[in-house]
Short mmCIF file of C-alpha atoms in Angstrom, two decimals:
data_model
loop_
_atom_site.label_atom_id
_atom_site.label_comp_id
_atom_site.label_asym_id
_atom_site.label_seq_id
_atom_site.Cartn_x
_atom_site.Cartn_y
_atom_site.Cartn_z
CA SER A 177 0.00 0.00 0.00
CA ILE A 178 1.29 3.47 -0.87
CA TYR A 179 -0.30 4.53 2.41
CA GLY A 180 1.74 2.08 4.46
CA TRP A 181 3.30 5.01 6.33
CA ARG A 182 -0.22 5.75 7.64
CA GLY A 183 -0.75 2.20 8.82
CA ALA A 184 -2.43 0.75 5.74
CA GLU A 185 -1.53 -2.88 5.01
CA VAL A 186 -1.65 -4.36 1.51
CA GLY A 187 -2.10 -7.81 3.06
CA ASN A 188 -5.71 -6.90 3.82
CA ILE A 189 -6.43 -6.86 0.09
CA LEU A 190 -4.31 -9.90 -0.71
CA ARG A 191 -6.16 -11.97 1.94
CA PHE A 192 -9.60 -10.68 1.03
CA GLU A 193 -10.68 -13.69 -1.08
CA LYS A 194 -9.47 -16.07 1.62
CA ASP A 195 -11.12 -14.12 4.42
CA PHE A 196 -14.37 -13.80 2.47
CA PRO A 197 -14.92 -16.98 0.40
CA GLY A 198 -17.01 -16.39 -2.69
CA ALA A 199 -15.93 -12.78 -3.07
CA LYS A 200 -15.63 -11.66 -6.69
CA VAL A 201 -12.57 -9.73 -7.86
CA VAL A 202 -13.32 -6.98 -10.37
CA ARG A 203 -10.18 -5.66 -12.02
CA LEU A 204 -10.40 -2.04 -13.15
CA GLU A 205 -7.90 -2.24 -15.98
CA ARG A 206 -8.96 0.41 -18.47
CA ASN A 207 -7.02 3.64 -18.02
CA TYR A 208 -8.41 6.95 -19.26
CA ARG A 209 -5.36 9.06 -18.39
CA SER A 210 -2.02 7.87 -19.73
CA THR A 211 -0.61 6.76 -23.08
CA PRO A 212 0.22 3.10 -23.80
CA HIS A 213 3.96 3.75 -23.42
CA ILE A 214 3.50 5.28 -19.97
CA LEU A 215 1.16 2.47 -18.90
CA GLY A 216 3.54 -0.13 -20.32
CA ALA A 217 6.50 1.28 -18.40
CA ALA A 218 4.50 1.52 -15.17
CA SER A 219 2.99 -1.95 -15.54
CA GLY A 220 6.35 -3.54 -16.33
CA LEU A 221 7.78 -1.96 -13.19
CA ILE A 222 5.00 -2.90 -10.78
CA GLU A 223 4.97 -6.49 -12.07
CA LYS A 224 8.18 -7.01 -10.08
CA ASN A 225 6.15 -6.75 -6.87
CA GLU A 226 5.00 -10.06 -5.43
CA GLY A 227 2.54 -8.55 -2.98
CA ARG A 228 -0.16 -7.50 -5.45
CA LEU A 229 -3.25 -8.66 -7.29
CA GLY A 230 -2.17 -8.66 -10.92
CA LYS A 231 -3.89 -6.64 -13.61
CA THR A 232 -3.02 -5.39 -17.09
CA LEU A 233 -3.78 -1.75 -17.76
CA TRP A 234 -4.92 -0.74 -21.23
CA THR A 235 -6.09 2.38 -22.99
CA GLU A 236 -7.50 3.45 -26.33
CA GLU A 237 -5.12 6.42 -26.48
CA ASN A 238 -2.46 6.67 -29.19
CA ASP A 239 0.96 5.25 -28.29
CA GLY A 240 2.46 8.68 -27.63
CA ASP A 241 6.12 9.17 -26.79
CA PRO A 242 8.20 6.56 -24.94
CA VAL A 243 9.15 7.38 -21.36
CA VAL A 244 12.49 9.19 -21.44
CA VAL A 245 15.15 7.74 -19.12
CA ARG A 246 18.02 10.18 -18.89
CA GLY A 247 21.42 9.98 -17.19
CA VAL A 248 23.20 13.23 -16.30
CA TRP A 249 26.46 14.17 -14.63
CA ASP A 250 25.16 15.60 -11.34
CA GLY A 251 22.20 17.19 -9.60
CA ASP A 252 22.95 20.66 -10.95
CA GLU A 253 22.92 19.33 -14.50
CA GLU A 254 19.69 17.49 -13.79
CA ALA A 255 18.01 20.71 -12.64
CA ARG A 256 19.36 22.62 -15.64
CA VAL A 257 18.13 20.05 -18.16
CA ILE A 258 14.67 19.76 -16.61
CA GLY A 259 14.38 23.53 -16.16
CA ASP A 260 15.34 24.15 -19.78
CA GLU A 261 12.83 21.56 -20.99
CA ILE A 262 10.08 23.15 -18.92
CA GLU A 263 10.93 26.55 -20.40
CA SER A 264 10.90 25.05 -23.90
CA LEU A 265 7.51 23.41 -23.32
CA HIS A 266 6.11 26.69 -22.04
CA ARG A 267 7.37 28.59 -25.06
CA GLY A 268 5.76 25.92 -27.22
CA GLY A 269 2.36 26.71 -25.77
CA HIS A 270 2.13 24.19 -22.93
CA LYS A 271 0.61 25.43 -19.68
CA LEU A 272 2.90 25.40 -16.66
CA ASN A 273 0.16 24.04 -14.41
CA GLU A 274 0.17 20.92 -16.59
CA ILE A 275 3.83 20.26 -15.70
CA ALA A 276 5.06 18.64 -12.48
CA VAL A 277 8.41 17.67 -10.98
CA LEU A 278 7.89 14.77 -8.56
CA VAL A 279 10.69 13.99 -6.09
CA ARG A 280 11.16 11.22 -3.55
CA ALA A 281 12.29 13.53 -0.71
CA GLY A 282 11.49 17.15 0.05
CA PHE A 283 15.11 18.32 0.10
CA GLN A 284 15.36 17.61 -3.64
CA THR A 285 13.21 20.62 -4.55
CA ARG A 286 15.99 23.11 -3.75
CA GLU A 287 17.94 22.75 -7.00
CA PHE A 288 14.77 22.91 -9.10
CA GLU A 289 13.47 25.95 -7.23
CA GLU A 290 16.70 27.84 -7.86
CA ARG A 291 16.80 26.86 -11.53
CA LEU A 292 13.19 27.93 -12.10
CA ILE A 293 13.84 31.24 -10.33
CA THR A 294 16.85 31.80 -12.60
CA LEU A 295 14.69 31.11 -15.67
CA GLY A 296 11.84 33.27 -14.37
CA VAL A 297 9.44 30.33 -14.47
CA PRO A 298 6.65 30.53 -11.84
CA TYR A 299 6.33 27.50 -9.58
CA ARG A 300 4.58 26.27 -6.47
CA VAL A 301 5.70 23.75 -3.86
CA VAL A 302 2.61 21.61 -3.30
CA GLY A 303 2.08 20.24 0.19
CA GLY A 304 5.05 22.09 1.64
CA GLN A 305 7.05 25.29 1.78
CA ARG A 306 9.68 26.65 -0.54
CA PHE A 307 13.12 25.46 0.44
CA TYR A 308 14.42 28.65 2.06
CA GLU A 309 11.09 29.20 3.84
CA ARG A 310 11.30 25.94 5.76
CA GLN A 311 11.69 26.25 9.51
CA GLU A 312 15.04 24.52 9.84
CA ILE A 313 16.53 26.48 6.93
CA ARG A 314 15.34 29.79 8.38
CA ASP A 315 16.86 28.80 11.72
CA ALA A 316 20.20 27.89 10.16
CA ILE A 317 20.25 31.09 8.10
CA ALA A 318 19.56 33.07 11.28
CA TYR A 319 22.69 31.60 12.89
CA LEU A 320 24.72 32.55 9.82
CA ARG A 321 23.31 36.08 9.72
CA VAL A 322 24.30 36.71 13.34
CA ILE A 323 27.84 35.66 12.41
CA ALA A 324 27.98 37.81 9.27
CA GLN A 325 25.83 40.69 10.54
CA PRO A 326 25.96 40.92 14.37
CA ALA A 327 23.47 43.81 14.30
CA ASP A 328 20.69 41.59 12.89
CA ASP A 329 18.37 41.61 15.91
CA LEU A 330 15.64 39.49 14.30
CA ALA A 331 18.10 36.71 13.51
CA PHE A 332 19.54 36.77 17.04
CA GLU A 333 16.10 36.65 18.65
CA ARG A 334 15.13 33.69 16.46
CA ILE A 335 17.95 31.43 17.64
CA VAL A 336 19.04 32.77 21.02
CA ASN A 337 17.09 29.98 22.71
CA LEU A 338 17.10 27.46 19.86
CA PRO A 339 17.82 24.76 20.82
CA LYS A 340 16.55 25.34 24.35
CA ARG A 341 19.26 26.94 26.49
CA GLY A 342 17.23 28.07 29.48
CA LEU A 343 17.27 31.72 28.40
CA GLY A 344 13.74 32.72 29.32
CA ASP A 345 11.62 35.82 28.85
CA ALA A 346 13.16 37.57 31.87
CA THR A 347 16.66 37.26 30.40
CA MET A 348 15.66 38.57 26.98
CA GLN A 349 13.63 41.38 28.54
CA ALA A 350 16.73 42.53 30.41
CA VAL A 351 18.77 42.40 27.18
CA HIS A 352 16.10 44.41 25.32
CA LEU A 353 15.96 47.07 28.05
CA HIS A 354 19.74 47.44 28.01
CA ALA A 355 19.79 47.60 24.19
CA ARG A 356 17.20 50.40 24.12
CA ALA A 357 18.88 52.33 26.92
CA ARG A 358 22.30 52.20 25.24
CA GLY A 359 21.15 52.27 21.61
CA LEU A 360 22.87 48.95 20.88
CA PRO A 361 22.05 45.88 18.79
CA LEU A 362 20.93 42.92 20.88
CA VAL A 363 24.21 41.01 20.49
CA ALA A 364 26.24 43.99 21.73
CA ALA A 365 23.77 44.58 24.57
CA ALA A 366 23.95 40.92 25.58
CA ARG A 367 27.74 41.11 25.64
CA GLU A 368 27.66 44.13 27.95
CA ILE A 369 24.97 42.85 30.28
CA CYS A 370 26.88 39.59 30.76
CA GLY A 371 29.55 41.67 32.49
CA THR A 372 27.09 42.82 35.13
CA ASP A 373 24.95 41.22 37.81
CA GLU A 374 21.68 42.04 36.02
CA LEU A 375 21.11 38.38 35.10
CA LYS A 376 20.87 35.28 37.22
CA PRO A 377 24.20 33.40 37.37
CA LYS A 378 23.04 30.47 35.23
CA ALA A 379 21.50 32.70 32.56
CA ARG A 380 24.59 34.93 32.56
CA GLN A 381 26.87 31.92 32.10
CA THR A 382 24.76 30.49 29.27
CA LEU A 383 24.47 33.81 27.43
CA THR A 384 28.19 34.49 27.87
CA GLN A 385 29.00 31.11 26.33
CA LEU A 386 26.64 31.75 23.39
CA ILE A 387 28.17 35.17 22.66
CA GLY A 388 31.62 33.58 22.91
CA ASP A 389 30.57 30.89 20.44
CA PHE A 390 29.45 33.51 17.94
CA ASP A 391 32.74 35.37 18.36
CA ARG A 392 34.68 32.16 17.73
CA TRP A 393 32.57 31.17 14.72
CA ARG A 394 32.95 34.69 13.32
CA GLY A 395 36.71 34.34 13.64
CA LEU A 396 36.62 31.13 11.61
CA VAL A 397 35.08 32.85 8.59
CA SER A 398 38.35 34.51 7.54
CA VAL A 399 40.56 31.45 8.06
CA THR A 400 38.33 28.44 7.32
CA ASP A 401 36.35 27.29 4.30
CA HIS A 402 32.82 28.66 4.58
CA ILE A 403 31.30 25.18 4.19
CA ASP A 404 33.28 23.90 7.17
CA VAL A 405 32.24 26.98 9.14
CA VAL A 406 28.55 26.21 8.58
CA LYS A 407 29.00 22.55 9.52
CA THR A 408 30.78 23.65 12.70
CA VAL A 409 28.01 26.09 13.61
CA LEU A 410 25.24 23.55 13.07
CA ASP A 411 27.07 20.93 15.11
CA GLU A 412 28.49 23.03 17.96
CA SER A 413 25.29 25.03 18.45
CA GLY A 414 23.43 21.80 19.14
CA TYR A 415 20.94 22.55 16.37
CA THR A 416 21.67 19.40 14.37
CA ASP A 417 21.51 17.27 17.52
CA MET A 418 18.16 18.83 18.38
CA TRP A 419 16.62 17.34 15.24
CA ARG A 420 18.67 14.16 15.38
CA GLU A 421 17.28 13.41 18.85
CA SER A 422 13.75 14.55 18.02
CA LYS A 423 11.00 11.93 17.83
CA ALA A 424 8.91 14.12 15.53
CA PRO A 425 8.01 12.39 12.23
CA GLU A 426 9.38 15.31 10.22
CA ALA A 427 12.78 15.34 11.98
CA GLN A 428 14.58 13.19 9.40
CA GLY A 429 13.30 15.37 6.58
CA ARG A 430 14.56 18.48 8.37
CA LEU A 431 18.01 16.92 8.73
CA GLU A 432 18.03 16.13 5.01
CA ASN A 433 17.12 19.75 4.26
CA LEU A 434 20.01 21.00 6.41
CA LYS A 435 22.39 18.74 4.50
CA GLU A 436 21.01 20.07 1.23
CA MET A 437 21.64 23.63 2.43
CA VAL A 438 25.29 22.71 2.96
CA VAL A 439 25.34 21.38 -0.61
CA ALA A 440 23.98 24.74 -1.82
CA LEU A 441 26.91 26.54 -0.16
CA GLU A 442 29.32 24.92 -2.60
CA ASP A 443 27.97 27.15 -5.36
CA PHE A 444 29.34 30.25 -3.60
CA ASP A 445 32.84 31.50 -2.86
CA ASN A 446 32.05 32.69 0.64
CA LEU A 447 29.38 32.97 3.30
CA ALA A 448 28.47 36.54 2.38
CA GLY A 449 27.70 35.53 -1.20
CA PHE A 450 25.43 32.73 -0.03
CA LEU A 451 23.51 34.99 2.37
CA GLU A 452 23.06 37.59 -0.36
CA HIS A 453 21.68 34.89 -2.65
CA VAL A 454 19.23 33.73 0.03
CA SER A 455 18.01 37.32 0.46
CA LEU A 456 17.39 37.63 -3.27
CA VAL A 457 15.54 34.31 -3.38
CA MET A 458 13.36 35.28 -0.42
CA GLU A 459 12.54 38.61 -2.09
CA ASN A 460 11.38 36.72 -5.17
CA GLU A 461 7.77 36.70 -4.04
CA GLU A 462 5.48 34.06 -5.36
CA ASN A 463 3.99 35.10 -8.70
CA ALA A 464 0.28 35.88 -8.57
CA THR A 465 -0.44 33.86 -11.71
CA ASP A 466 -2.22 30.53 -11.40
CA ASP A 467 -0.11 29.04 -14.19
CA LYS A 468 2.81 27.51 -12.30
CA VAL A 469 4.96 24.41 -12.39
CA SER A 470 4.16 22.06 -9.50
CA LEU A 471 7.01 20.75 -7.35
CA MET A 472 6.02 18.04 -4.89
CA THR A 473 6.94 14.71 -3.38
CA LEU A 474 5.67 11.48 -4.87
CA HIS A 475 3.58 10.93 -1.75
CA GLY A 476 1.93 14.31 -2.30
CA ALA A 477 1.15 13.52 -5.95
CA LYS A 478 -1.31 10.70 -5.27
CA GLY A 479 -4.61 11.33 -7.00
CA LEU A 480 -3.24 14.12 -9.23
CA GLU A 481 -2.47 14.14 -12.94
CA PHE A 482 -0.44 16.32 -15.30
CA GLU A 483 0.26 16.42 -19.00
CA THR A 484 4.02 16.25 -18.40
CA VAL A 485 5.80 14.72 -15.41
CA PHE A 486 9.51 14.83 -14.58
CA LEU A 487 10.80 12.20 -12.15
CA PRO A 488 14.35 13.11 -11.02
CA GLY A 489 16.67 11.36 -8.60
CA TRP A 490 16.07 7.72 -9.58
CA GLU A 491 19.24 6.49 -7.89
CA GLU A 492 20.01 3.73 -5.42
CA GLY A 493 19.78 5.07 -1.89
CA LEU A 494 17.58 7.96 -2.92
CA PHE A 495 14.85 6.04 -4.74
CA PRO A 496 14.37 3.43 -3.42
CA HIS A 497 15.25 5.34 -0.27
CA GLN A 498 17.99 3.65 1.73
CA ARG A 499 16.42 4.39 5.09
CA ALA A 500 13.18 2.72 3.99
CA LEU A 501 15.08 -0.38 2.83
CA ASP A 502 17.10 -0.54 6.05
CA GLU A 503 13.99 -0.34 8.19
CA GLY A 504 11.52 -2.36 6.12
CA GLY A 505 13.43 -4.76 3.87
CA LEU A 506 11.52 -6.38 0.99
CA ALA A 507 8.18 -4.95 2.08
CA ALA A 508 9.64 -1.44 1.99
CA LEU A 509 11.17 -2.08 -1.43
CA GLU A 510 7.76 -3.04 -2.80
CA GLU A 511 6.30 0.08 -1.20
CA GLU A 512 8.94 2.19 -2.94
CA ARG A 513 8.18 0.47 -6.25
CA ARG A 514 4.48 1.26 -5.81
CA LEU A 515 5.50 4.87 -5.30
CA ALA A 516 7.46 4.77 -8.57
CA TYR A 517 4.35 3.38 -10.25
CA VAL A 518 2.29 6.23 -8.82
CA GLY A 519 4.80 8.76 -10.15
CA LEU A 520 4.76 7.39 -13.68
CA THR A 521 0.99 7.15 -13.85
CA ARG A 522 0.54 10.82 -12.90
CA ALA A 523 1.55 11.64 -16.50
CA ARG A 524 -0.99 11.86 -19.30
CA LYS A 525 1.25 12.55 -22.31
CA ARG A 526 4.92 12.74 -21.34
CA ALA A 527 7.07 11.27 -18.57
CA ALA A 528 10.82 11.70 -18.09
CA ILE A 529 12.90 9.83 -15.51
CA SER A 530 16.41 11.01 -14.68
CA PHE A 531 19.36 9.91 -12.56
CA ALA A 532 22.70 11.54 -11.80
CA ALA A 533 26.08 9.82 -11.81
CA ASN A 534 27.25 12.01 -8.91
CA ARG A 535 25.54 13.62 -5.94
CA ARG A 536 26.78 16.04 -3.32
CA VAL A 537 25.80 14.81 0.12
CA TYR A 538 26.60 17.14 3.04
CA GLY A 539 29.35 18.73 0.99
CA GLN A 540 30.91 15.45 -0.17
CA TRP A 541 30.75 14.07 -3.70
CA GLN A 542 29.39 10.54 -3.93
CA THR A 543 29.18 8.31 -6.97
CA ALA A 544 25.56 7.34 -7.56
CA LEU A 545 24.17 4.23 -9.24
CA PRO A 546 20.95 4.31 -11.27
CA SER A 547 17.98 2.97 -9.34
CA ARG A 548 17.12 -0.70 -9.73
CA PHE A 549 13.75 0.62 -10.92
CA VAL A 550 15.47 1.98 -14.03
CA GLU A 551 16.66 -1.51 -14.93
CA GLU A 552 13.17 -2.92 -14.35
CA LEU A 553 11.50 -0.66 -16.93
CA PRO A 554 10.53 -2.54 -20.13
CA GLY A 555 12.79 -1.53 -23.00
CA ASP A 556 9.94 -1.28 -25.51
CA ASN A 557 8.38 1.62 -23.62
CA ILE A 558 11.40 3.79 -22.88
CA SER A 559 13.98 5.89 -24.69
CA ARG A 560 17.37 6.04 -22.96
CA GLN A 561 19.46 9.19 -23.17
CA GLN A 562 22.78 9.80 -21.44
CA GLU A 563 25.61 12.28 -21.61
CA GLN A 564 28.53 11.07 -23.64
CA GLY A 565 31.20 9.63 -21.39
CA LEU A 566 28.93 9.68 -18.33
CA TYR A 567 30.23 6.31 -17.14
CA ALA A 568 33.40 6.57 -19.18
CA GLY A 569 35.64 3.54 -19.28
CA SER A 570 33.17 1.47 -17.30
CA GLY A 571 31.19 -0.18 -20.06
CA TYR A 572 28.12 1.03 -18.20
CA GLY A 573 25.38 1.50 -20.73
CA GLY A 574 27.88 1.29 -23.56
CA LEU A 575 28.62 4.99 -23.14
CA GLY A 576 32.37 4.91 -22.69
CA ASN A 577 32.93 6.65 -26.00
CA GLY A 578 35.18 9.62 -25.96
CA GLY A 579 34.68 10.72 -22.38
CA TYR A 580 37.73 9.11 -20.82
CA ASP A 581 41.12 10.66 -21.16
CA GLY A 582 43.54 7.76 -21.10
CA GLY A 583 46.33 10.05 -19.97
CA THR A 584 44.56 11.37 -16.91
CA ALA A 585 46.46 11.37 -13.65
CA PHE A 586 43.51 9.73 -11.93
CA PRO A 587 43.09 6.05 -12.80
CA GLY A 588 39.54 4.92 -13.36
CA ALA A 589 38.40 8.53 -13.40
CA LEU A 590 34.75 9.28 -14.02
CA ARG A 591 35.01 12.26 -16.29
CA ARG A 592 32.60 14.68 -17.86
CA GLY A 593 32.69 13.91 -21.55
CA GLY A 594 32.21 16.04 -24.63
CA PRO A 595 31.15 19.66 -25.00
CA ARG A 596 27.84 20.84 -23.59
CA ALA A 597 26.51 21.21 -27.13
CA SER A 598 26.65 17.42 -27.42
CA ARG A 599 24.69 16.87 -24.25
CA PHE A 600 23.17 13.50 -24.92
CA ALA A 601 24.49 10.42 -26.64
CA GLY A 602 21.54 9.87 -28.91
CA GLY A 603 18.33 8.11 -28.07
CA GLY A 604 17.17 4.54 -28.10
CA ASN A 605 18.83 1.86 -26.07
CA ALA A 606 22.17 3.61 -25.72
CA GLY A 607 24.54 0.91 -26.74
CA GLY A 608 22.01 -1.86 -26.35
CA GLY A 609 21.48 -4.33 -23.58
CA ASP A 610 21.21 -4.06 -19.84
CA TRP A 611 23.22 -1.21 -18.32
CA ARG A 612 24.01 -3.11 -15.14
CA ALA A 613 24.97 -6.23 -17.06
CA ALA A 614 27.38 -4.15 -19.10
CA ALA A 615 28.95 -2.91 -15.91
CA ARG A 616 29.25 -6.40 -14.44
CA ASP A 617 30.89 -7.67 -17.61
CA SER A 618 33.66 -5.11 -17.29
CA THR A 619 35.12 -6.34 -14.02
CA GLY A 620 37.55 -9.01 -15.10
CA ASP A 621 40.31 -6.85 -13.73
CA GLY A 622 41.64 -8.66 -10.68
CA LEU A 623 39.72 -6.54 -8.18
CA THR A 624 39.31 -8.94 -5.27
CA VAL A 625 38.73 -8.58 -1.56
CA GLY A 626 41.90 -7.22 0.02
CA THR A 627 43.13 -5.47 -3.12
CA ARG A 628 44.49 -1.95 -2.58
CA VAL A 629 42.83 0.50 -4.97
CA PHE A 630 42.66 4.18 -5.89
CA HIS A 631 39.46 6.19 -6.44
CA GLN A 632 39.46 9.72 -7.88
CA LYS A 633 37.32 11.20 -5.12
CA PHE A 634 37.99 8.99 -2.12
CA GLY A 635 41.69 8.24 -2.59
CA TYR A 636 43.37 4.99 -1.52
CA GLY A 637 41.72 2.07 0.23
CA ARG A 638 41.23 -1.71 0.36
CA ILE A 639 38.30 -3.73 -0.93
CA LYS A 640 36.23 -5.21 1.92
CA ALA A 641 33.48 -6.86 -0.12
CA LYS A 642 32.46 -7.34 -3.74
CA ASP A 643 29.09 -7.94 -5.40
CA GLY A 644 29.41 -7.95 -9.17
CA ASP A 645 30.74 -4.51 -10.10
CA LYS A 646 29.78 -3.05 -6.73
CA LEU A 647 32.62 -2.78 -4.26
CA GLU A 648 32.65 -1.93 -0.59
CA ILE A 649 35.97 -0.23 0.08
CA ASP A 650 37.57 0.91 3.32
CA PHE A 651 39.25 4.16 2.24
CA GLU A 652 42.14 5.53 4.26
CA LYS A 653 40.65 9.01 4.60
CA ALA A 654 37.03 8.79 3.44
CA GLY A 655 35.99 5.74 5.46
CA THR A 656 33.87 2.90 4.08
CA LYS A 657 32.14 3.64 0.77
CA LYS A 658 30.24 1.65 -1.85
CA VAL A 659 31.42 2.38 -5.39
CA MET A 660 31.44 0.81 -8.83
CA GLY A 661 34.48 -1.30 -9.59
CA SER A 662 34.92 0.43 -12.92
CA PHE A 663 35.73 3.66 -11.09
CA VAL A 664 38.77 2.32 -9.23
CA GLU A 665 42.13 0.91 -10.21
CA SER A 666 44.29 -1.53 -8.31
CA VAL A 667 47.60 -0.13 -7.06
CA SER A 668 50.66 -1.77 -5.59
#
């Protein structure tokens, strides 16, 4: 059941005929929404689930276009490609409110929001807030503003007792009175009042420590990478731990959003540039028009339909979501597959799935593998498109043409291939055959457990375990990572 997270159990349906002998099953198989290609792709995917009552969807619609399955270099490229296609569709006369971007997790909307803002394309986040309007992002930004702009009283008030520090109304009232009397910003007033006996000893000690923390963090800005500064602030302030220890159902999503904010910082040279960007984004008030692209999670898309649907982030660990698999095993995998089915069948005319070869996670680049759901899609209903050289030298998808520089200093390097003008390596079945099978066939290279290897991003390490082309490697500096064998090279 796609409502398993609400307590629904698909077993109730599967047992129905047994629990109620003589019951008649009526299969509602005719579909009035999607094209045959979309239905074929969705049906071929959901057939992999064992816990279901089988049915074959059909429609009298024309075949339409195959479902596009696209591989890109990274998340930024994914957002650019989808944003540009949305703009092109709009210029071609398609209404924006007939276009949706459906993501597995809320944090994924950030890159698409920023791309659509850049293009001037109106959008709405359905069932949630825009990325920089979310509570945890506003809180984190407030910490950073106090560091960069100590006179920002609103920012200081927002986080002075977040997480709870025992600084109550009486303490803040005393700080406000001193600030008004001396004509000072709240941070400066707090610093002065901590040198007096105006506050209770415990409150004075806590406030003194907080002001000292801000002074120390501010000192890091000029000598430390701004990304590391933000990580330090979130950790040392206790803000990350507050959500990590929270039992609230939305806590995990808030942590993912904080990690995505750290990813966003990599696009800027310094903290000031990032804060200026956030201010500009926040000033970009929601357009009054009703014609807007819809950004939402797959869970939020149930029951809706659009002419065109983009489905980004179809990668192992993201979709199916690793946390769901860890907690629920096979049952959770089938739940994730049902969610993929829901996403595909939201589309009436066009559906495009995409995955990235690389993702930034909390400031660190990680190699990403296409979702197992991509492999499960029937070839007759899809059109595969990938950047040239995306999995260069790996044999993955047969796209190792021209993207790998044999003279590179990094063995097994995954390199961006070809000029941007040649973005995709044609259509069709991209080299033919099963992408994963192609990868597995390329591993006759002596990579065995215990072998010392080199990876472009993670450096040197030793193989701990091997499953086909997937390796689990204990890297000397990066720790244990799972990577594709075609991206490493054995070293002496």
